[in-house]
Tab-separated table of C-alpha atoms in Angstrom:
chain	number	residue	atom	x	y	z
N	1	MET	CA	-6.617	6.383	42.653
N	2	ASN	CA	-7.514	3.364	40.271
N	3	LYS	CA	-8.823	5.994	37.852
N	4	LEU	CA	-5.840	8.127	37.917
N	5	ILE	CA	-3.350	5.086	37.827
N	6	THR	CA	-5.281	4.231	34.416
N	7	THR	CA	-4.477	7.114	33.266
N	8	LEU	CA	-0.882	7.272	34.042
N	9	ILE	CA	-0.497	4.317	32.475
N	10	ILE	CA	-2.480	4.839	29.003
N	11	SER	CA	-0.461	8.501	29.040
N	12	VAL	CA	2.931	6.736	29.465
N	13	LEU	CA	2.138	3.257	26.950
N	14	LEU	CA	0.549	5.209	24.233
N	15	PRO	CA	3.701	7.199	22.933
N	16	LEU	CA	5.416	3.910	23.348
N	17	THR	CA	2.936	2.139	21.040
N	18	LEU	CA	3.014	4.598	18.481
N	19	SER	CA	6.585	4.794	18.197
N	20	ALA	CA	6.802	1.581	17.925
N	21	GLN	CA	4.604	1.651	14.406
N	22	LYS	CA	7.123	1.929	11.424
N	23	LYS	CA	6.407	5.130	9.996
N	24	TYR	CA	7.824	4.800	6.080
N	25	GLU	CA	9.808	7.556	4.712
N	26	ALA	CA	8.840	8.662	0.855
N	27	THR	CA	11.811	7.036	-0.398
N	28	TRP	CA	11.789	3.714	-2.216
N	29	GLU	CA	14.533	2.425	0.132
N	30	SER	CA	11.805	2.918	2.851
N	31	ILE	CA	8.376	2.149	0.897
N	32	ASP	CA	10.057	-1.175	-0.392
N	33	SER	CA	10.619	-2.452	3.135
N	34	ARG	CA	7.050	-2.747	4.042
N	35	PRO	CA	6.000	-6.780	3.287
N	36	VAL	CA	3.501	-7.236	0.852
N	37	PRO	CA	0.235	-8.137	3.361
N	38	GLU	CA	0.180	-11.667	4.014
N	39	TRP	CA	-3.776	-11.928	3.065
N	40	PHE	CA	-2.677	-11.199	-0.779
N	41	SER	CA	-0.137	-13.904	-1.084
N	42	ASP	CA	-2.440	-16.538	0.402
N	43	ALA	CA	-5.671	-15.212	-1.591
N	44	LYS	CA	-3.863	-16.202	-4.888
N	45	PHE	CA	-6.791	-15.498	-7.359
N	46	GLY	CA	-8.596	-12.693	-7.864
N	47	ILE	CA	-11.083	-11.031	-10.358
N	48	PHE	CA	-10.064	-7.687	-12.447
N	49	ILE	CA	-12.761	-5.619	-14.093
N	50	HIS	CA	-12.180	-3.131	-17.014
N	51	TRP	CA	-15.039	-0.954	-17.651
N	52	GLY	CA	-15.513	2.314	-18.725
N	53	LEU	CA	-16.852	4.255	-21.950
N	54	PHE	CA	-14.638	1.737	-23.946
N	55	SER	CA	-17.215	-0.670	-22.942
N	56	VAL	CA	-19.589	1.168	-25.137
N	57	PRO	CA	-17.685	0.686	-28.790
N	58	ALA	CA	-16.540	-2.586	-27.188
N	59	TRP	CA	-14.656	-3.166	-30.248
N	60	GLY	CA	-10.736	-4.223	-31.291
N	61	PRO	CA	-8.933	-6.165	-33.558
N	62	LEU	CA	-8.240	-9.547	-32.992
N	63	PRO	CA	-5.082	-11.927	-33.142
N	64	SER	CA	-5.950	-13.331	-36.349
N	65	ASP	CA	-5.954	-9.809	-37.695
N	66	GLY	CA	-2.647	-9.644	-37.056
N	67	ALA	CA	-2.581	-7.733	-34.230
N	68	SER	CA	-0.422	-8.147	-31.088
N	69	VAL	CA	-1.554	-8.676	-28.210
N	70	TYR	CA	-1.399	-4.551	-27.054
N	71	ASP	CA	-3.520	-3.976	-30.153
N	72	CYS	CA	-6.248	-5.875	-29.038
N	73	TYR	CA	-6.879	-4.446	-26.480
N	74	ALA	CA	-10.778	-3.025	-26.944
N	75	GLU	CA	-9.874	-0.251	-23.479
N	76	TRP	CA	-7.361	1.541	-25.832
N	77	TYR	CA	-10.289	2.520	-28.338
N	78	TRP	CA	-9.505	6.273	-28.360
N	79	SER	CA	-6.347	6.397	-28.266
N	80	LYS	CA	-5.981	3.783	-31.237
N	81	LEU	CA	-8.923	5.705	-32.770
N	82	MET	CA	-6.547	9.339	-32.804
N	83	ASN	CA	-3.220	7.911	-32.940
N	84	LYS	CA	-2.501	7.914	-36.737
N	85	ASP	CA	0.965	6.395	-36.497
N	86	ASN	CA	-0.511	2.823	-35.033
N	87	LYS	CA	-0.314	0.602	-37.267
N	88	VAL	CA	-4.163	-0.456	-36.310
N	89	ASN	CA	-5.286	2.765	-36.465
N	90	PRO	CA	-7.040	2.564	-39.906
N	91	LEU	CA	-9.004	-0.642	-39.001
N	92	PHE	CA	-10.350	1.698	-35.622
N	93	VAL	CA	-11.067	4.402	-37.815
N	94	ASP	CA	-13.129	2.214	-40.666
N	95	PHE	CA	-14.572	0.765	-38.005
N	96	HIS	CA	-15.737	3.824	-35.996
N	97	ASN	CA	-16.985	5.945	-39.024
N	98	ARG	CA	-19.042	2.961	-40.154
N	99	ASN	CA	-21.190	2.581	-36.960
N	100	TYR	CA	-20.660	6.033	-35.331
N	101	GLY	CA	-19.766	8.521	-38.311
N	102	GLU	CA	-16.797	10.656	-38.779
N	103	LYS	CA	-18.441	13.244	-36.487
N	104	PHE	CA	-18.828	11.593	-33.216
N	105	LYS	CA	-16.487	11.485	-30.879
N	106	TYR	CA	-15.449	9.524	-27.847
N	107	GLN	CA	-16.661	11.735	-25.648
N	108	ASP	CA	-20.681	10.982	-27.165
N	109	PHE	CA	-20.079	7.367	-25.865
N	110	ALA	CA	-20.792	8.821	-22.240
N	111	ASP	CA	-24.782	8.972	-23.391
N	112	GLN	CA	-25.024	5.187	-23.934
N	113	PHE	CA	-23.037	4.332	-21.116
N	114	LYS	CA	-26.329	3.470	-19.260
N	115	CYS	CA	-25.751	0.028	-16.759
N	116	GLU	CA	-29.082	0.015	-16.469
N	117	MET	CA	-28.551	-4.173	-16.045
N	118	PHE	CA	-26.304	-3.002	-13.747
N	119	LYS	CA	-26.389	-5.551	-10.536
N	120	PRO	CA	-23.920	-4.905	-8.103
N	121	GLU	CA	-25.148	-7.913	-5.320
N	122	TYR	CA	-25.218	-10.617	-8.672
N	123	TRP	CA	-21.318	-9.540	-9.563
N	124	ALA	CA	-20.475	-10.062	-6.137
N	125	LYS	CA	-22.129	-13.627	-5.711
N	126	LEU	CA	-20.497	-14.725	-8.933
N	127	PHE	CA	-17.285	-13.478	-8.018
N	128	ARG	CA	-17.679	-14.920	-4.463
N	129	GLU	CA	-18.845	-18.320	-6.251
N	130	SER	CA	-16.402	-18.338	-8.751
N	131	GLY	CA	-13.484	-18.913	-5.716
N	132	ALA	CA	-11.919	-15.318	-5.833
N	133	ARG	CA	-10.548	-13.538	-2.779
N	134	TYR	CA	-10.264	-10.609	-4.050
N	135	VAL	CA	-11.512	-7.791	-6.753
N	136	VAL	CA	-9.844	-5.346	-8.852
N	137	LEU	CA	-11.914	-2.482	-10.575
N	138	THR	CA	-11.084	0.431	-13.362
N	139	SER	CA	-11.992	3.449	-10.810
N	140	LYS	CA	-10.307	5.596	-14.100
N	141	HIS	CA	-8.815	4.015	-16.954
N	142	HIS	CA	-6.279	6.432	-19.385
N	143	GLU	CA	-9.705	8.288	-21.028
N	144	GLY	CA	-9.895	9.801	-17.577
N	145	PHE	CA	-13.571	8.984	-16.945
N	146	THR	CA	-14.003	8.304	-13.456
N	147	LEU	CA	-16.463	5.347	-12.014
N	148	TRP	CA	-17.036	7.439	-9.163
N	149	GLN	CA	-18.251	11.643	-8.346
N	150	SER	CA	-14.442	12.757	-8.554
N	151	ALA	CA	-14.281	16.388	-7.594
N	152	GLN	CA	-11.169	16.421	-10.219
N	153	ALA	CA	-13.221	14.540	-13.489
N	154	TRP	CA	-16.313	17.064	-13.281
N	155	ASN	CA	-18.979	16.348	-16.164
N	156	TRP	CA	-16.511	13.290	-16.806
N	157	ASN	CA	-17.532	10.764	-14.426
N	158	SER	CA	-20.395	7.919	-13.708
N	159	VAL	CA	-22.368	10.465	-11.345
N	160	ASP	CA	-22.536	13.401	-13.302
N	161	VAL	CA	-23.240	11.920	-16.967
N	162	GLY	CA	-23.949	8.361	-18.435
N	163	PRO	CA	-25.651	5.613	-15.601
N	164	HIS	CA	-25.781	8.845	-12.588
N	165	ARG	CA	-24.545	6.142	-10.312
N	166	ASP	CA	-21.807	5.433	-7.799
N	167	LEU	CA	-20.340	2.280	-9.786
N	168	ALA	CA	-17.291	2.090	-7.545
N	169	GLY	CA	-19.171	3.026	-4.431
N	170	GLU	CA	-22.014	-0.054	-4.956
N	171	LEU	CA	-19.553	-2.496	-6.083
N	172	THR	CA	-17.775	-1.554	-3.324
N	173	GLU	CA	-20.387	-2.491	-0.631
N	174	ALA	CA	-21.465	-5.693	-2.732
N	175	VAL	CA	-17.971	-6.852	-2.814
N	176	LYS	CA	-17.053	-6.194	0.445
N	177	LYS	CA	-20.833	-7.521	1.833
N	178	ALA	CA	-19.767	-10.780	-0.069
N	179	GLY	CA	-16.626	-11.399	2.102
N	180	LEU	CA	-14.202	-10.785	-0.338
N	181	HIS	CA	-11.116	-7.961	-0.655
N	182	MET	CA	-12.060	-4.983	-3.076
N	183	GLY	CA	-9.201	-2.744	-4.917
N	184	PHE	CA	-8.991	-0.224	-7.582
N	185	TYR	CA	-7.221	0.050	-11.036
N	186	TYR	CA	-6.444	3.580	-11.290
N	187	SER	CA	-4.711	5.085	-14.349
N	188	LEU	CA	-1.463	7.409	-12.857
N	189	TYR	CA	-1.825	9.411	-16.612
N	190	GLU	CA	-4.582	10.289	-18.781
N	191	TRP	CA	-4.449	10.716	-22.676
N	192	PHE	CA	-6.269	13.417	-23.697
N	193	ASN	CA	-5.647	15.706	-20.472
N	194	PRO	CA	-5.099	19.167	-21.307
N	195	LEU	CA	-3.330	19.881	-17.966
N	196	TYR	CA	-1.384	16.299	-18.640
N	197	LEU	CA	-0.089	17.274	-21.926
N	198	SER	CA	0.571	20.601	-21.330
N	199	ASP	CA	2.047	20.278	-17.721
N	200	PRO	CA	2.389	17.478	-15.979
N	201	ASP	CA	3.710	18.377	-13.132
N	202	ARG	CA	0.884	20.998	-12.096
N	203	TYR	CA	-1.280	17.609	-13.269
N	204	VAL	CA	0.034	15.575	-10.595
N	205	ASP	CA	-0.277	18.090	-7.616
N	206	GLU	CA	-3.811	19.522	-8.789
N	207	HIS	CA	-5.536	16.334	-10.451
N	208	MET	CA	-3.838	13.230	-9.841
N	209	LEU	CA	-2.499	13.239	-6.274
N	210	PRO	CA	-5.874	14.451	-4.611
N	211	GLN	CA	-8.386	12.570	-7.172
N	212	LEU	CA	-5.733	9.270	-5.850
N	213	LYS	CA	-6.502	10.055	-2.003
N	214	ASP	CA	-10.035	11.054	-2.468
N	215	LEU	CA	-10.751	7.369	-3.825
N	216	VAL	CA	-8.868	6.018	-1.102
N	217	THR	CA	-10.175	7.842	2.396
N	218	ARG	CA	-13.781	7.487	0.402
N	219	TYR	CA	-13.864	3.869	-0.395
N	220	GLU	CA	-10.861	2.412	1.867
N	221	PRO	CA	-9.916	-0.189	-0.468
N	222	ASP	CA	-7.786	-3.314	0.194
N	223	ILE	CA	-5.511	-2.892	-3.300
N	224	VAL	CA	-4.226	0.072	-5.090
N	225	TRP	CA	-3.676	-0.891	-8.510
N	226	THR	CA	-1.647	1.536	-10.496
N	227	ASP	CA	-1.044	1.594	-14.322
N	228	GLY	CA	-0.603	4.103	-16.786
N	229	GLU	CA	3.006	4.637	-15.020
N	230	TRP	CA	5.423	4.525	-17.976
N	231	ASP	CA	5.473	7.992	-19.390
N	232	LEU	CA	7.328	9.430	-16.188
N	233	PRO	CA	9.713	8.504	-13.421
N	234	SER	CA	8.375	7.943	-10.468
N	235	GLU	CA	9.895	11.174	-8.881
N	236	ARG	CA	8.020	13.327	-11.291
N	237	TRP	CA	4.765	11.030	-10.288
N	238	ARG	CA	5.486	11.650	-6.328
N	239	SER	CA	5.310	8.251	-6.025
N	240	THR	CA	6.848	7.457	-2.634
N	241	GLU	CA	5.394	10.254	-1.596
N	242	PHE	CA	1.986	9.163	-1.989
N	243	LEU	CA	3.175	5.661	-0.830
N	244	ALA	CA	3.826	7.005	1.954
N	245	TRP	CA	0.553	8.761	3.024
N	246	LEU	CA	-0.959	5.333	2.078
N	247	TYR	CA	1.310	3.429	4.537
N	248	ASN	CA	1.475	6.313	7.349
N	249	GLU	CA	-2.207	8.115	7.337
N	250	SER	CA	-4.260	6.419	5.368
N	251	PRO	CA	-7.427	4.470	6.447
N	252	VAL	CA	-6.201	1.177	4.815
N	253	ARG	CA	-2.953	1.669	5.757
N	254	GLU	CA	-2.151	-1.537	7.627
N	255	THR	CA	-3.889	-3.503	5.012
N	256	VAL	CA	-3.428	-2.622	1.859
N	257	ALA	CA	-1.685	-3.844	-1.094
N	258	VAL	CA	0.081	-2.195	-4.105
N	259	ASN	CA	1.454	-3.558	-7.530
N	260	ASP	CA	4.775	-2.135	-9.167
N	261	ARG	CA	3.541	0.470	-11.687
N	262	TRP	CA	4.882	3.794	-9.980
N	263	GLY	CA	7.111	5.215	-12.814
N	264	LYS	CA	8.812	3.969	-15.957
N	265	GLU	CA	11.569	2.720	-13.878
N	266	THR	CA	9.658	0.243	-11.181
N	267	ARG	CA	8.208	-2.634	-12.804
N	268	SER	CA	9.674	-5.788	-10.935
N	269	VAL	CA	11.595	-3.471	-8.381
N	270	HIS	CA	10.354	-0.937	-6.348
N	271	GLY	CA	6.456	-0.676	-5.062
N	272	GLY	CA	4.320	-3.829	-3.912
N	273	TYR	CA	3.698	-7.038	-5.201
N	274	TYR	CA	5.611	-7.387	-9.034
N	275	THR	CA	2.742	-7.860	-11.952
N	276	THR	CA	2.864	-9.467	-15.526
N	277	GLU	CA	0.481	-8.827	-17.890
N	278	TYR	CA	0.128	-11.811	-20.247
N	279	ASP	CA	2.807	-13.071	-19.519
N	280	LEU	CA	4.917	-9.955	-21.209
N	281	VAL	CA	5.837	-6.640	-19.370
N	282	HIS	CA	8.931	-8.010	-17.475
N	283	GLU	CA	12.410	-8.970	-19.145
N	284	GLY	CA	12.884	-12.614	-17.907
N	285	LYS	CA	10.602	-14.562	-15.859
N	286	ILE	CA	9.368	-13.430	-12.727
N	287	GLU	CA	8.459	-16.669	-11.708
N	288	SER	CA	12.137	-16.890	-10.216
N	289	LEU	CA	11.670	-14.775	-8.303
N	290	ALA	CA	10.830	-14.794	-4.323
N	291	HIS	CA	9.023	-12.060	-4.566
N	292	PRO	CA	5.063	-11.817	-4.385
N	293	TRP	CA	3.724	-11.601	-8.150
N	294	GLU	CA	0.456	-11.459	-9.978
N	295	GLU	CA	-0.102	-12.381	-14.108
N	296	CYS	CA	-3.318	-10.498	-14.916
N	297	ARG	CA	-5.208	-11.568	-18.390
N	298	GLY	CA	-8.267	-11.539	-19.872
N	299	ILE	CA	-10.305	-15.091	-20.412
N	300	GLY	CA	-10.244	-13.605	-24.144
N	301	SER	CA	-7.390	-11.455	-26.037
N	302	SER	CA	-9.075	-8.395	-24.457
N	303	PHE	CA	-9.473	-6.552	-21.122
N	304	GLY	CA	-12.163	-4.455	-22.179
N	305	TYR	CA	-15.103	-5.979	-23.583
N	306	ASN	CA	-14.844	-6.968	-27.239
N	307	ARG	CA	-17.737	-8.131	-29.351
N	308	ASN	CA	-15.484	-8.669	-32.139
N	309	GLU	CA	-14.607	-11.827	-30.318
N	310	GLN	CA	-15.671	-15.313	-30.918
N	311	LEU	CA	-16.070	-18.811	-28.904
N	312	ASN	CA	-12.271	-19.769	-30.342
N	313	ASP	CA	-11.312	-16.642	-28.688
N	314	TYR	CA	-12.004	-17.156	-25.177
N	315	SER	CA	-9.654	-19.586	-23.131
N	316	THR	CA	-11.670	-22.923	-22.157
N	317	SER	CA	-12.469	-23.500	-18.548
N	318	GLU	CA	-10.350	-26.008	-18.167
N	319	GLU	CA	-6.878	-23.580	-20.004
N	320	LEU	CA	-8.159	-21.204	-17.363
N	321	VAL	CA	-7.938	-23.716	-14.235
N	322	HIS	CA	-4.337	-24.668	-15.691
N	323	LEU	CA	-3.828	-21.474	-15.826
N	324	LEU	CA	-4.010	-20.491	-12.424
N	325	ILE	CA	-2.056	-23.865	-11.341
N	326	ASP	CA	0.214	-23.116	-12.959
N	327	LYS	CA	0.753	-19.299	-11.853
N	328	VAL	CA	0.567	-20.436	-7.884
N	329	SER	CA	2.492	-23.195	-8.531
N	330	SER	CA	4.715	-20.934	-9.283
N	331	GLY	CA	4.825	-18.234	-6.481
N	332	GLY	CA	2.659	-15.999	-7.987
N	333	ASN	CA	-1.541	-14.845	-7.909
N	334	LEU	CA	-3.822	-14.864	-11.120
N	335	LEU	CA	-5.916	-11.823	-11.486
N	336	LEU	CA	-8.371	-12.806	-14.407
N	337	ASN	CA	-10.033	-10.244	-16.229
N	338	ILE	CA	-13.940	-10.304	-17.132
N	339	GLY	CA	-15.169	-6.943	-19.362
N	340	PRO	CA	-18.674	-6.406	-18.866
N	341	THR	CA	-21.162	-4.705	-21.358
N	342	ALA	CA	-22.351	-1.029	-21.124
N	343	ASP	CA	-25.382	-1.679	-19.975
N	344	GLY	CA	-24.049	-4.007	-17.116
N	345	ARG	CA	-23.687	-7.264	-17.545
N	346	ILE	CA	-21.294	-9.763	-17.225
N	347	PRO	CA	-21.483	-11.994	-20.923
N	348	VAL	CA	-22.601	-15.194	-20.203
N	349	ILE	CA	-19.858	-16.983	-21.371
N	350	MET	CA	-17.395	-15.154	-18.844
N	351	GLN	CA	-19.781	-16.302	-15.954
N	352	GLN	CA	-19.579	-19.808	-17.132
N	353	ARG	CA	-15.877	-19.789	-17.171
N	354	LEU	CA	-15.655	-18.236	-13.320
N	355	ALA	CA	-18.849	-20.529	-12.521
N	356	ASP	CA	-16.403	-23.902	-13.527
N	357	ILE	CA	-13.065	-22.420	-11.418
N	358	GLY	CA	-15.342	-22.056	-8.386
N	359	SER	CA	-16.297	-25.491	-9.152
N	360	TRP	CA	-12.889	-26.877	-9.257
N	361	LEU	CA	-12.252	-25.113	-6.723
N	362	ASP	CA	-14.795	-25.927	-4.434
N	363	VAL	CA	-13.019	-29.217	-4.257
N	364	ASN	CA	-9.199	-28.634	-4.340
N	365	GLY	CA	-9.086	-25.208	-3.213
N	366	GLU	CA	-6.691	-25.937	-0.368
N	367	ALA	CA	-4.269	-26.532	-2.725
N	368	ILE	CA	-4.386	-22.892	-3.624
N	369	TYR	CA	-5.318	-20.873	-1.034
N	370	GLY	CA	-2.461	-20.087	1.323
N	371	THR	CA	0.141	-22.369	-0.800
N	372	ARG	CA	3.535	-21.317	-1.779
N	373	ALA	CA	5.404	-22.555	-4.311
N	374	TRP	CA	7.338	-26.235	-3.199
N	375	ASP	CA	11.325	-25.002	-3.331
N	376	LYS	CA	12.055	-28.983	-5.002
N	377	ALA	CA	9.072	-28.500	-7.825
N	378	THR	CA	11.623	-27.692	-10.529
N	379	LYS	CA	13.963	-31.172	-9.605
N	380	GLN	CA	10.978	-33.526	-10.866
N	381	PRO	CA	11.921	-34.589	-14.270
N	382	ASN	CA	9.450	-37.776	-14.426
N	383	ILE	CA	6.165	-36.295	-13.347
N	384	ASN	CA	3.799	-34.908	-14.991
N	385	ALA	CA	2.264	-32.128	-12.317
N	386	PHE	CA	2.561	-28.978	-10.136
N	387	PHE	CA	3.076	-28.558	-7.003
N	388	THR	CA	2.417	-26.382	-3.648
N	389	ALA	CA	3.183	-26.508	-0.182
N	390	LYS	CA	1.528	-25.272	2.869
N	391	GLY	CA	3.061	-25.800	5.991
N	392	LYS	CA	4.021	-29.575	6.113
N	393	ASP	CA	1.484	-30.584	4.048
N	394	LEU	CA	2.477	-31.098	0.108
N	395	TYR	CA	0.156	-30.995	-3.052
N	396	VAL	CA	0.749	-32.426	-6.283
N	397	ILE	CA	-1.539	-31.108	-8.808
N	398	CYS	CA	-1.932	-33.908	-11.920
N	399	THR	CA	-3.793	-32.014	-15.063
N	400	LYS	CA	-4.193	-35.303	-16.297
N	401	TYR	CA	-5.415	-38.327	-14.161
N	402	PRO	CA	-2.200	-40.763	-13.996
N	403	ASP	CA	-2.302	-43.881	-15.214
N	404	ARG	CA	0.078	-45.596	-13.479
N	405	ALA	CA	1.965	-44.660	-9.998
N	406	ILE	CA	3.898	-41.394	-10.096
N	407	THR	CA	6.976	-41.002	-7.757
N	408	VAL	CA	7.757	-37.607	-5.775
N	409	ARG	CA	11.372	-36.979	-5.298
N	410	GLY	CA	13.259	-34.943	-2.667
N	411	VAL	CA	10.276	-35.010	-0.593
N	412	GLY	CA	12.348	-36.090	2.261
N	413	GLY	CA	10.319	-36.906	4.883
N	414	LYS	CA	7.641	-39.781	4.828
N	415	PRO	CA	4.248	-38.554	4.907
N	416	LYS	CA	1.265	-39.371	7.943
N	417	SER	CA	-1.189	-40.252	4.718
N	418	VAL	CA	-1.735	-39.860	1.089
N	419	SER	CA	-5.559	-38.816	-0.244
N	420	LEU	CA	-6.951	-37.619	-3.148
N	421	LEU	CA	-9.124	-34.352	-2.906
N	422	GLY	CA	-12.682	-34.818	-3.311
N	423	VAL	CA	-12.572	-39.154	-4.096
N	424	ASP	CA	-13.308	-40.754	-1.085
N	425	ALA	CA	-10.786	-43.869	-2.653
N	426	LYS	CA	-7.870	-45.031	-0.485
N	427	VAL	CA	-4.543	-44.468	-2.107
N	428	GLU	CA	-1.970	-46.595	-1.970
N	429	PHE	CA	2.113	-44.935	-1.410
N	430	LEU	CA	5.474	-45.985	-0.500
N	431	ALA	CA	8.341	-43.820	0.984
N	432	ALA	CA	11.673	-44.987	0.623
N	433	GLY	CA	14.889	-42.289	0.325
N	434	GLY	CA	13.512	-39.264	0.597
N	435	ASN	CA	11.088	-40.360	-2.172
N	436	VAL	CA	7.411	-40.952	-2.274
N	437	THR	CA	5.735	-43.369	-4.769
N	438	ILE	CA	1.988	-42.811	-5.238
N	439	THR	CA	-0.265	-45.339	-6.719
N	440	PRO	CA	-3.173	-43.787	-8.122
N	441	PRO	CA	-6.479	-45.478	-7.191
N	442	ARG	CA	-8.816	-46.928	-10.112
N	443	ILE	CA	-11.593	-44.058	-10.272
N	444	ASN	CA	-13.470	-43.212	-13.177
N	445	PRO	CA	-12.384	-39.096	-13.554
N	446	ALA	CA	-15.138	-37.187	-13.631
N	447	ASP	CA	-15.449	-35.517	-17.342
N	448	GLY	CA	-14.859	-31.569	-16.273
N	449	ARG	CA	-12.714	-31.829	-13.361
N	450	TYR	CA	-9.852	-30.109	-15.270
N	451	ALA	CA	-6.928	-31.510	-12.487
N	452	TRP	CA	-6.556	-34.096	-9.594
N	453	VAL	CA	-4.540	-33.391	-6.149
N	454	PHE	CA	-3.100	-35.451	-4.173
N	455	LYS	CA	-2.237	-34.442	-0.925
N	456	LEU	CA	0.769	-35.832	0.966
N	457	THR	CA	0.214	-34.805	5.200
N	458	GLY	CA	2.820	-34.315	6.903
N	459	ALA	CA	5.539	-34.944	3.861
N	460	LEU	CA	7.471	-32.023	4.850
């Protein structure tokens, strides 16, 4: 009898449970109603990885050559080499012909993309120690070469040719084992795919959609980061159809986060979180938006590894920590890119930058992770600092250690205490009229700290 009653209860409640789960329709109104998962807004810092056949020539011009931001991208090597209308085309042609010869085709780089030094466990360990909470790998860039054995990219993937390894799968396993969120960049279009060039609609139906669904079902990523959307409107890409499948039926329907690059009209309008790129792409300042957003950029001026870059082309560790602080205090995330070499190494200078960021976050991470922008931060004309908030706590982040008292205005309440993260020293403060004046303790700030955080516990 008890078993029968239990069965009847389940049979009644199960349809109710299923009907309570929101089903998303293939319209932007419905798709946009899905909130960006909270884990993404809490994570704040991610690692972008641009890796592919472009990592073999690993070359592009520099800003010092007069190149624009986009012209410096080494991962655009094939396009710049073939596009005679591009102003930097002669630079790429000259470099290519001198080093590989006029008869050497871009496709021939596949045999040189060996990845023999690739150690996914080491990569994952480095990412974890950098303080990053998520990773986004280029599963397929605009060249169409995939880092997994895609049926739609037969003989144009890392298993059939080149390293003969499932690079996407190996890294996914290592990153998830390290406790980080794993995601994939995926280019919707392909520069020289004959099917795309002749029949884009058929390409979407027979190539792009099944390939993208295979990537999701095979590796269950927490992020789907699309790009190359600018060629067609989202209707032609059938973006809402894919996203409805992703949110309703895919194995990651409850956890996946997506960006806003789903059609020529969608950036900062539709999709998931909004994206900037070297602070470009969008009109106006995305920092003014309450919607979740993310800035992506390289440590240098390229996403793919560029052997042409010198030391002064790379941001310093201090600049990168300040960049992270700036983006997070404005309400966003930072997706910082690294460009591995063709043999599978992360350049040492990039490792060093990530290690330095991680050392700073080890001490000050509570002012970054899980925080939100403080709505009164823009009303602080007399203090050179950044602000983040979490619950009732306010964090005052100083990129230079203050040599005198600082007053934070509009706090409203009296903090229970004020402390300096990572420093065992008493911090004197005075709360009056909704303002808090902090007297920094006299310390000898260690070199390499980059920024100092005062925590105002219970101030909000």
